[in-house]
Coordinates of C-alpha atoms in Angstrom, one line a residue:
X1 CA 0.0 -0.1 0.1
X2 CA 1.5 3.2 -0.9
X3 CA 1.3 6.5 0.9
X4 CA 1.3 10.3 0.0
X5 CA 4.6 12.2 0.3
X6 CA 2.6 15.5 1.0
X7 CA 1.9 16.1 4.5
X8 CA -2.0 16.1 5.5
X9 CA -3.2 20.0 5.6
X10 CA -3.9 21.8 8.4
X11 CA -5.8 20.3 11.5
X12 CA -9.0 22.1 10.4
X13 CA -9.6 21.3 7.0
X14 CA -8.8 18.7 4.5
X15 CA -6.8 20.0 1.3
X16 CA -8.8 22.0 -1.4
X17 CA -10.9 19.6 -3.3
X18 CA -10.5 17.0 -0.8
X19 CA -13.1 18.5 1.7
X20 CA -16.7 16.6 2.0
X21 CA -19.5 19.1 2.7
X22 CA -23.2 18.9 3.2
X23 CA -26.3 19.9 5.3
X24 CA -27.3 16.9 6.9
X25 CA -29.4 16.9 10.1
X26 CA -29.9 14.2 12.9
X27 CA -32.6 12.7 11.2
X28 CA -30.9 12.2 8.0
X29 CA -27.7 10.6 9.9
X30 CA -29.7 8.6 11.9
X31 CA -31.6 7.2 9.1
X32 CA -28.3 6.0 7.4
X33 CA -26.9 4.5 10.5
X34 CA -30.0 2.8 11.9
X35 CA -30.3 1.6 8.1
X36 CA -27.1 0.3 8.4
X37 CA -28.2 -1.6 11.6
X38 CA -31.0 -3.2 9.2
X39 CA -33.9 -3.1 11.7
X40 CA -36.0 -5.8 9.8
X41 CA -33.4 -8.2 8.8
X42 CA -32.4 -8.3 12.4
X43 CA -35.9 -8.8 13.8
X44 CA -36.5 -11.4 10.8
X45 CA -33.0 -13.1 11.0
X46 CA -31.3 -12.5 14.2
X47 CA -33.7 -12.6 16.7
X48 CA -35.3 -16.3 16.0
X49 CA -31.8 -17.4 16.2
X50 CA -31.1 -15.4 19.4
X51 CA -34.1 -17.4 20.8
X52 CA -33.3 -20.4 19.3
X53 CA -29.3 -20.6 20.1
X54 CA -29.4 -18.1 23.0
X55 CA -31.5 -17.6 26.0
X56 CA -35.0 -18.5 24.7
X57 CA -38.0 -16.2 25.8
X58 CA -35.3 -14.0 27.7
X59 CA -33.7 -12.9 24.7
X60 CA -35.4 -9.5 24.3
X61 CA -33.6 -8.5 27.4
X62 CA -30.5 -8.9 25.7
X63 CA -31.2 -6.0 23.4
X64 CA -32.1 -4.0 26.4
X65 CA -28.6 -4.7 28.2
X66 CA -26.8 -4.0 24.9
X67 CA -28.5 -0.7 24.6
X68 CA -27.5 0.2 28.2
X69 CA -23.8 -0.9 27.4
X70 CA -23.6 1.1 24.0
X71 CA -25.4 4.0 25.4
X72 CA -22.4 4.4 27.9
X73 CA -19.9 4.4 25.2
X74 CA -22.1 6.7 23.5
X75 CA -21.4 9.5 26.4
X76 CA -17.7 9.2 25.9
X77 CA -18.1 9.3 22.0
X78 CA -20.3 12.4 22.1
X79 CA -17.9 14.1 24.4
X80 CA -15.0 13.3 22.1
X81 CA -16.7 14.7 19.0
X82 CA -17.0 18.1 20.5
X83 CA -13.2 18.2 21.1
X84 CA -11.8 16.2 18.0
X85 CA -13.4 18.1 15.2
X86 CA -12.5 15.5 12.6
X87 CA -14.4 12.7 10.7
X88 CA -12.3 9.9 11.1
X89 CA -14.2 8.5 14.0
X90 CA -12.4 5.4 15.5
X91 CA -9.1 6.2 13.6
X92 CA -9.1 9.8 14.7
X93 CA -10.4 9.4 18.2
X94 CA -8.1 6.2 19.0
X95 CA -5.2 8.2 17.4
X96 CA -5.8 11.4 19.8
X97 CA -6.1 9.1 22.8
X98 CA -3.5 6.4 22.5
X99 CA -1.4 7.5 19.6
X100 CA -0.6 7.2 16.0
X101 CA 0.3 3.7 15.6
X102 CA -2.9 2.7 17.8
X103 CA -5.1 4.9 15.8
X104 CA -3.6 3.7 12.3
X105 CA -4.1 -0.2 13.7
X106 CA -7.9 0.8 14.5
X107 CA -8.5 2.6 11.3
X108 CA -7.6 -1.0 9.7
X109 CA -9.7 -2.9 11.7
X110 CA -12.8 -0.7 11.3
X111 CA -12.2 -1.2 7.6
X112 CA -12.3 -5.0 8.2
X113 CA -15.3 -4.6 10.3
X114 CA -17.5 -2.6 7.7
X115 CA -16.1 -4.5 4.9
X116 CA -16.8 -7.8 6.2
X117 CA -20.6 -6.9 7.5
X118 CA -21.0 -5.4 4.1
X119 CA -20.1 -8.3 1.9
X120 CA -21.9 -10.9 4.7
X121 CA -25.1 -8.8 3.5
X122 CA -24.3 -8.9 0.0
X123 CA -24.3 -12.9 0.3
X124 CA -27.6 -12.8 1.8
X125 CA -29.2 -10.4 -0.3
X126 CA -28.1 -12.5 -3.3
X127 CA -29.6 -15.6 -1.8
X128 CA -32.7 -13.8 -1.0
X129 CA -33.1 -12.5 -4.5
X130 CA -32.7 -15.9 -6.1
X131 CA -35.2 -17.5 -3.7
X132 CA -37.7 -14.8 -4.1
X133 CA -37.4 -14.7 -8.1
X134 CA -37.7 -18.5 -8.7
X135 CA -40.4 -18.8 -6.2
X136 CA -42.4 -16.3 -8.3
X137 CA -41.6 -18.6 -11.3
X138 CA -38.7 -16.5 -12.7
X139 CA -35.2 -17.7 -14.0
X140 CA -32.9 -19.5 -11.6
X141 CA -30.1 -16.9 -11.8
X142 CA -27.0 -17.7 -9.5
X143 CA -27.1 -15.6 -6.4
X144 CA -23.4 -14.2 -7.2
X145 CA -24.7 -12.3 -10.3
X146 CA -27.8 -10.6 -8.0
X147 CA -25.2 -9.7 -5.3
X148 CA -22.9 -8.2 -8.0
X149 CA -26.0 -6.2 -9.6
X150 CA -26.7 -5.1 -5.7
X151 CA -23.2 -3.8 -5.5
X152 CA -23.3 -1.8 -8.9
X153 CA -26.8 -0.1 -7.7
X154 CA -25.1 0.6 -4.4
X155 CA -22.0 2.1 -6.1
X156 CA -24.1 4.3 -8.3
X157 CA -26.0 6.0 -5.2
X158 CA -22.5 6.0 -3.3
X159 CA -20.8 7.9 -6.2
X160 CA -23.4 10.7 -6.0
X161 CA -23.7 13.1 -3.2
X162 CA -24.6 11.9 0.2
X163 CA -28.3 13.6 0.4
X164 CA -29.6 11.3 -2.3
X165 CA -28.2 8.1 -0.3
X166 CA -29.9 9.6 2.7
X167 CA -33.5 10.1 1.0
X168 CA -33.2 6.5 -0.3
X169 CA -32.3 5.2 3.0
X170 CA -35.1 7.3 4.8
X171 CA -37.9 5.9 2.6
X172 CA -36.6 2.2 2.9
X173 CA -36.0 2.7 6.7
X174 CA -39.7 3.8 7.1
X175 CA -41.1 0.9 5.3
X176 CA -39.2 -1.8 7.4
X177 CA -39.9 0.1 10.8
X178 CA -43.3 0.4 10.1
X179 CA -44.3 -3.1 9.0
X180 CA -42.6 -4.4 12.1
X181 CA -44.4 -1.9 14.4
X182 CA -47.7 -3.0 12.7
X183 CA -47.1 -6.5 13.5
X184 CA -46.6 -5.6 17.0
X185 CA -49.7 -3.5 17.0
X186 CA -51.7 -6.4 15.7
X187 CA -50.1 -8.7 18.2
X188 CA -50.8 -6.4 21.3
X189 CA -54.5 -6.0 19.8
X190 CA -55.0 -9.6 19.5
X191 CA -53.6 -10.1 23.1
X192 CA -51.0 -12.5 21.8
X193 CA -51.1 -16.2 21.9
X194 CA -51.5 -16.7 25.6
X195 CA -51.8 -13.0 27.1
X196 CA -49.4 -10.3 27.1
X197 CA -46.7 -10.3 29.8
X198 CA -43.4 -9.2 30.8
X199 CA -41.8 -12.9 31.1
X200 CA -39.0 -12.1 28.7
X201 CA -37.5 -9.5 31.2
X202 CA -38.0 -11.8 34.3
X203 CA -34.4 -13.1 35.9
X204 CA -35.3 -16.6 35.4
X205 CA -35.6 -16.2 31.7
X206 CA -32.9 -13.7 31.3
X207 CA -30.3 -15.9 32.5
X208 CA -31.8 -19.2 31.0
X209 CA -30.4 -21.0 28.0
X210 CA -27.2 -19.5 26.8
X211 CA -27.2 -15.9 27.7
X212 CA -24.0 -15.3 26.2
X213 CA -24.7 -16.4 22.9
X214 CA -28.0 -14.2 23.2
X215 CA -25.8 -11.1 24.4
X216 CA -23.5 -11.9 21.0
X217 CA -26.7 -11.7 18.5
X218 CA -28.2 -8.6 20.2
X219 CA -24.7 -6.6 20.1
X220 CA -24.4 -7.7 16.5
X221 CA -27.7 -6.1 15.8
X222 CA -26.3 -2.6 16.7
X223 CA -23.3 -2.4 14.2
X224 CA -23.6 0.6 12.3
X225 CA -24.9 3.1 15.1
X226 CA -21.4 4.3 16.1
X227 CA -20.5 5.6 12.6
X228 CA -22.5 8.8 13.2
X229 CA -18.9 10.8 13.6
X230 CA -17.8 9.6 10.1
X231 CA -20.4 12.2 8.5
X232 CA -19.1 15.1 10.5
X233 CA -17.9 16.9 7.7
X234 CA -21.5 16.6 5.9
X235 CA -23.5 17.5 9.2
X236 CA -25.3 20.8 9.2
X237 CA -24.2 21.6 12.9
X238 CA -21.6 19.0 13.9
X239 CA -21.1 19.9 17.4
X240 CA -24.7 19.6 18.0
X241 CA -25.7 17.0 15.0
X242 CA -23.3 14.3 15.8
X243 CA -23.9 13.8 19.5
X244 CA -27.6 13.9 19.3
X245 CA -27.5 11.6 16.5
X246 CA -25.6 9.3 18.2
X247 CA -28.0 9.2 21.1
X248 CA -31.1 9.1 19.3
X249 CA -29.6 6.2 17.0
X250 CA -28.6 3.9 19.8
X251 CA -31.8 4.6 22.1
X252 CA -33.7 4.3 19.3
X253 CA -32.3 1.2 17.8
X254 CA -32.5 -0.5 21.5
X255 CA -35.9 0.3 22.3
X256 CA -37.1 -0.7 18.7
X257 CA -35.3 -4.3 18.8
X258 CA -36.6 -4.8 22.6
X259 CA -40.0 -3.7 21.8
X260 CA -40.0 -6.0 18.4
X261 CA -38.5 -9.3 19.8
X262 CA -40.8 -8.9 22.7
X263 CA -43.8 -8.9 20.2
X264 CA -42.3 -12.1 18.7
X265 CA -42.2 -13.8 21.7
X266 CA -45.8 -12.5 22.8
X267 CA -47.0 -13.8 19.2
X268 CA -46.4 -17.4 20.1
X269 CA -46.5 -17.1 23.8
X270 CA -43.7 -18.1 26.4
X271 CA -44.1 -21.8 26.3
X272 CA -44.1 -22.1 22.6
X273 CA -41.8 -19.5 20.9
X274 CA -38.6 -21.8 21.3
X275 CA -40.4 -24.5 19.4
X276 CA -41.6 -22.3 16.6
X277 CA -38.1 -20.7 16.3
X278 CA -36.6 -24.4 16.2
X279 CA -39.0 -25.4 13.3
X280 CA -37.6 -23.0 11.0
X281 CA -35.9 -19.5 12.2
X282 CA -35.3 -18.3 9.1
X283 CA -39.2 -18.1 8.1
X284 CA -40.3 -17.3 11.6
X285 CA -41.2 -13.7 10.8
X286 CA -43.0 -14.6 7.5
X287 CA -45.3 -17.2 9.7
X288 CA -46.1 -14.8 12.1
X289 CA -46.7 -11.6 9.8
X290 CA -49.1 -14.2 7.8
X291 CA -50.8 -15.4 11.0
X292 CA -51.2 -11.6 12.5
X293 CA -51.3 -9.5 9.3
X294 CA -52.5 -12.0 6.8
X295 CA -51.3 -13.0 3.3
X296 CA -50.9 -9.3 2.2
X297 CA -48.8 -8.6 5.1
X298 CA -46.4 -11.2 4.5
X299 CA -45.8 -10.5 0.9
X300 CA -45.0 -6.9 2.1
X301 CA -42.7 -8.1 4.7
X302 CA -40.8 -10.4 2.3
X303 CA -40.3 -7.3 0.0
X304 CA -39.1 -5.3 2.6
X305 CA -36.7 -8.0 4.1
X306 CA -34.9 -7.3 0.8
X307 CA -34.9 -3.5 0.8
X308 CA -33.6 -3.6 4.3
X309 CA -30.7 -5.6 3.2
X310 CA -30.1 -3.3 0.4
X311 CA -30.4 -0.2 2.9
X312 CA -27.8 -1.8 5.2
X313 CA -25.4 -2.5 2.3
X314 CA -25.8 1.0 1.1
X315 CA -25.4 2.6 4.5
X316 CA -22.2 0.8 5.3
X317 CA -21.1 1.7 1.7
X318 CA -21.4 5.1 2.6
X319 CA -19.2 4.8 6.0
X320 CA -16.4 2.5 4.6
X321 CA -15.9 5.3 1.8
X322 CA -15.6 8.0 4.4
X323 CA -13.4 6.0 6.3
X324 CA -10.9 5.3 3.3
X325 CA -11.3 9.2 2.6
X326 CA -10.2 10.3 6.1
X327 CA -7.5 7.7 5.8
X328 CA -6.3 9.0 2.2
X329 CA -6.2 12.7 3.7
X330 CA -4.2 11.7 6.7
X331 CA -1.5 10.1 4.1
X332 CA -2.1 6.5 4.8
X333 CA -4.2 5.4 1.6
X334 CA -3.3 6.5 -1.7
X335 CA -3.9 10.1 -2.3
X336 CA -6.6 9.9 -5.3
X337 CA -8.6 7.8 -2.7
X338 CA -9.2 11.1 -1.1
X339 CA -10.4 13.1 -4.1
X340 CA -14.1 14.8 -3.8
X341 CA -16.3 14.9 -6.9
X342 CA -16.3 18.4 -8.4
X343 CA -20.3 18.1 -8.8
X344 CA -21.5 15.5 -6.2
X345 CA -19.1 16.6 -3.6
X346 CA -18.7 13.0 -2.6
X347 CA -15.6 10.7 -2.3
X348 CA -16.4 9.1 -5.8
X349 CA -12.9 7.3 -6.1
X350 CA -13.2 6.1 -2.6
X351 CA -16.7 4.9 -3.4
X352 CA -15.3 3.2 -6.8
X353 CA -12.5 1.4 -4.7
X354 CA -15.2 0.0 -2.2
X355 CA -17.4 -1.2 -4.9
X356 CA -14.5 -3.1 -6.6
X357 CA -13.4 -4.6 -3.6
X358 CA -16.9 -5.8 -2.7
X359 CA -17.3 -7.2 -6.2
X360 CA -13.6 -9.1 -5.7
X361 CA -14.7 -10.4 -2.4
X362 CA -18.1 -11.8 -4.0
X363 CA -16.5 -13.3 -6.9
X364 CA -13.9 -15.1 -4.8
X365 CA -16.7 -16.3 -2.5
X366 CA -18.3 -18.0 -5.6
X367 CA -15.3 -19.4 -7.0
X368 CA -14.6 -21.2 -3.5
X369 CA -18.3 -22.2 -3.6
X370 CA -19.3 -20.9 -0.3
X371 CA -23.1 -21.0 0.7
X372 CA -24.3 -17.4 0.6
X373 CA -25.9 -17.6 4.2
X374 CA -24.5 -20.3 6.1
X375 CA -20.8 -19.5 5.2
X376 CA -20.7 -15.8 3.7
X377 CA -23.0 -14.3 5.6
X378 CA -22.5 -16.4 9.0
X379 CA -18.5 -16.4 8.8
X380 CA -18.2 -12.7 8.1
X381 CA -20.9 -11.3 10.0
X382 CA -19.1 -13.2 12.8
X383 CA -15.9 -11.6 12.2
X384 CA -17.6 -8.0 12.1
X385 CA -19.4 -8.7 15.4
X386 CA -16.2 -9.4 17.3
X387 CA -14.1 -6.7 15.3
X388 CA -16.8 -3.9 16.7
X389 CA -16.8 -4.9 20.1
X390 CA -12.7 -4.7 20.0
X391 CA -12.8 -1.6 18.3
X392 CA -15.3 0.1 20.6
X393 CA -13.4 -1.0 23.8
X394 CA -10.4 0.6 22.5
X395 CA -12.0 3.7 21.8
X396 CA -13.6 3.9 25.1
X397 CA -10.3 3.2 26.6
X398 CA -8.7 6.1 24.3
X399 CA -11.3 8.6 25.3
X400 CA -10.7 7.9 29.3
X401 CA -6.6 8.6 28.4
X402 CA -7.3 11.6 26.1
X403 CA -9.5 13.8 28.4
X404 CA -7.1 12.6 31.6
X405 CA -4.4 13.7 29.7
X406 CA -5.7 17.1 28.2
X407 CA -8.1 18.1 31.1
X408 CA -10.2 19.7 28.3
X409 CA -13.4 18.4 30.0
X410 CA -14.0 18.2 33.6
X411 CA -17.4 16.2 33.6
X412 CA -16.6 12.9 35.3
X413 CA -19.6 11.0 34.0
X414 CA -18.8 12.1 30.6
X415 CA -15.2 11.2 30.3
X416 CA -14.2 8.8 32.8
X417 CA -17.2 6.9 34.5
X418 CA -19.6 6.3 31.6
X419 CA -16.9 5.2 29.0
X420 CA -15.1 3.2 31.8
X421 CA -18.3 1.2 32.3
X422 CA -18.7 1.1 28.6
X423 CA -15.2 -0.5 28.2
X424 CA -15.8 -3.0 30.9
X425 CA -18.9 -4.2 29.3
X426 CA -17.4 -4.3 26.1
X427 CA -14.6 -6.3 27.1
X428 CA -16.9 -8.5 28.7
X429 CA -19.1 -8.9 25.3
X430 CA -15.6 -9.4 23.3
X431 CA -14.7 -12.2 25.6
X432 CA -18.2 -14.1 25.3
X433 CA -18.0 -13.6 21.6
X434 CA -14.9 -15.4 21.3
X435 CA -15.9 -18.0 23.6
X436 CA -18.7 -18.7 21.3
X437 CA -17.0 -17.9 18.0
X438 CA -16.9 -21.5 16.7
X439 CA -20.7 -21.7 17.4
X440 CA -21.3 -18.2 15.5
X441 CA -19.5 -19.5 12.3
X442 CA -20.3 -23.1 12.4
X443 CA -17.2 -24.4 13.0
X444 CA -17.5 -27.8 14.4
X445 CA -15.5 -31.2 15.1
X446 CA -16.3 -34.8 13.8
X447 CA -18.6 -35.3 16.3
X448 CA -20.6 -32.0 15.4
X449 CA -19.6 -30.2 19.0
X450 CA -18.6 -26.6 18.3
X451 CA -14.7 -26.2 18.5
X452 CA -11.9 -24.0 17.3
X453 CA -10.7 -25.5 14.0
X454 CA -9.5 -24.3 10.7
X455 CA -12.4 -21.6 10.0
X456 CA -12.2 -19.9 13.5
X457 CA -8.5 -19.8 12.9
X458 CA -8.8 -18.0 9.7
X459 CA -11.1 -15.5 10.6
X460 CA -10.0 -14.8 13.9
X461 CA -6.6 -14.5 12.5
X462 CA -8.0 -11.5 9.9
X463 CA -8.9 -9.7 13.4
X464 CA -5.3 -9.9 14.3
X465 CA -3.8 -9.4 10.9
X466 CA -5.6 -6.0 9.8
X467 CA -4.7 -3.8 13.0
X468 CA -1.0 -5.3 12.7
X469 CA -0.9 -4.0 9.2
X470 CA -2.0 -0.6 10.2
X471 CA 0.7 -0.8 13.1
X472 CA 3.4 -1.9 10.8
X473 CA 2.6 0.8 8.4
X474 CA 2.7 3.3 11.3
X475 CA 6.3 2.3 11.8
X476 CA 7.0 2.4 8.1
X477 CA 5.7 6.1 7.6
X478 CA 7.7 7.4 10.9
X479 CA 10.7 6.2 9.2
X480 CA 10.4 6.8 5.4
X481 CA 7.9 9.8 5.8
X482 CA 8.2 11.5 9.1
X483 CA 6.6 14.6 7.9
X484 CA 3.0 12.6 6.9
X485 CA 3.5 10.7 10.4
X486 CA 3.5 13.6 12.3
X487 CA 0.0 14.5 10.9
X488 CA -1.8 11.3 11.1
X489 CA -4.8 11.7 13.2
X490 CA -3.2 14.9 14.2
X491 CA -2.5 13.0 17.7
X492 CA -0.9 14.9 20.7
X493 CA 1.5 11.8 21.1
X494 CA 2.5 8.8 19.5

């Protein structure tokens, strides 16, 4: 990977012709990051698996617990955005707190996180489009072709101004959230299968089954909310917009997931929901919708499942392109990637780079004969889940160190207590995810028992390799391009 020999611009702005701009408000940014969390995909796909493999009836409580942990993380994140006016998010914040080498290592881990979650969903959307089209009597087109078509459409939207993407995401998000709320309302109106109750939040149910696996599925569902800071340069009033968007996103996602999964449990009753999930977790949301909203509701939610995944990959595409843009302006990716389109004011070359990356990954998966759901989706979503927990834990530590050193913010809750509690929660979550990683990626021994084998080793190895690449590159830049190194993330020490 090459680096630029020209030092980055002044700390307050990117070089001329390389700065992003826009007037995104809280609502637009929330739409983009919540769309990345793919609410309908989570409730339709992850929630049934969380019920089945996790803590059964108590699974909805895992969303509430995850929301609390991530809200604590968000307090420190919001404080940091006011004192570090940069759009690099993890890359910049870790650099300011823990130094340049750690910042660059986290940047590469972030690229791995968002790329793997994006390509995992491309696999799933290719499969779903194939099943839907053939189910309607259409031609049986291989899933990779559908995935590549999706990449092309996302690439077109990502190439243009961010306002277009935000409008598309807004429409799609309203549709998927609306159908889920309609389903919950129908369940409540009907009184559920066995009456309405708070059984999912009773301690005996919360701790039943495998709560660690349940927590793993729950945290995975939040991936994307933390990316609000990456849109700083395109926000209307970043010092207010970014913190508000972050709080609204995590609270909104947490409440929505908790309510929707509670409705799913109530739809079948605490005594029956586990059996229904075991029959066919992938079809659980469709069966539930058919029972409470009829055939029309089932058709609508099936269509919205596809648009939910499309909204997810479009949102992550925008996040990745802006990460690459920030890294390019810092001098650690090729200079051209940081270019901004004269008309669309978008990181168009970064968008093209990401589209090509995703397409190459899909082609490789197809050549290797990987299953789009059981392998592409499950394996790489597992990588992203663990990587994001590690990233947020490192960022929490960086926030605490930064404010302890600079004394720029004397609010103990915002700069020490909340991020400290978030750090403990995220480290605990990372440990749980690692312990259960073989089950998440389907890595089993000859007897069918989950165990750390070749698949787990390769995928966990990626989480070690990528930040190591960033760390080594920082050392190389320090030696060969000291001027560039001094401007990396504008860190105070390194």
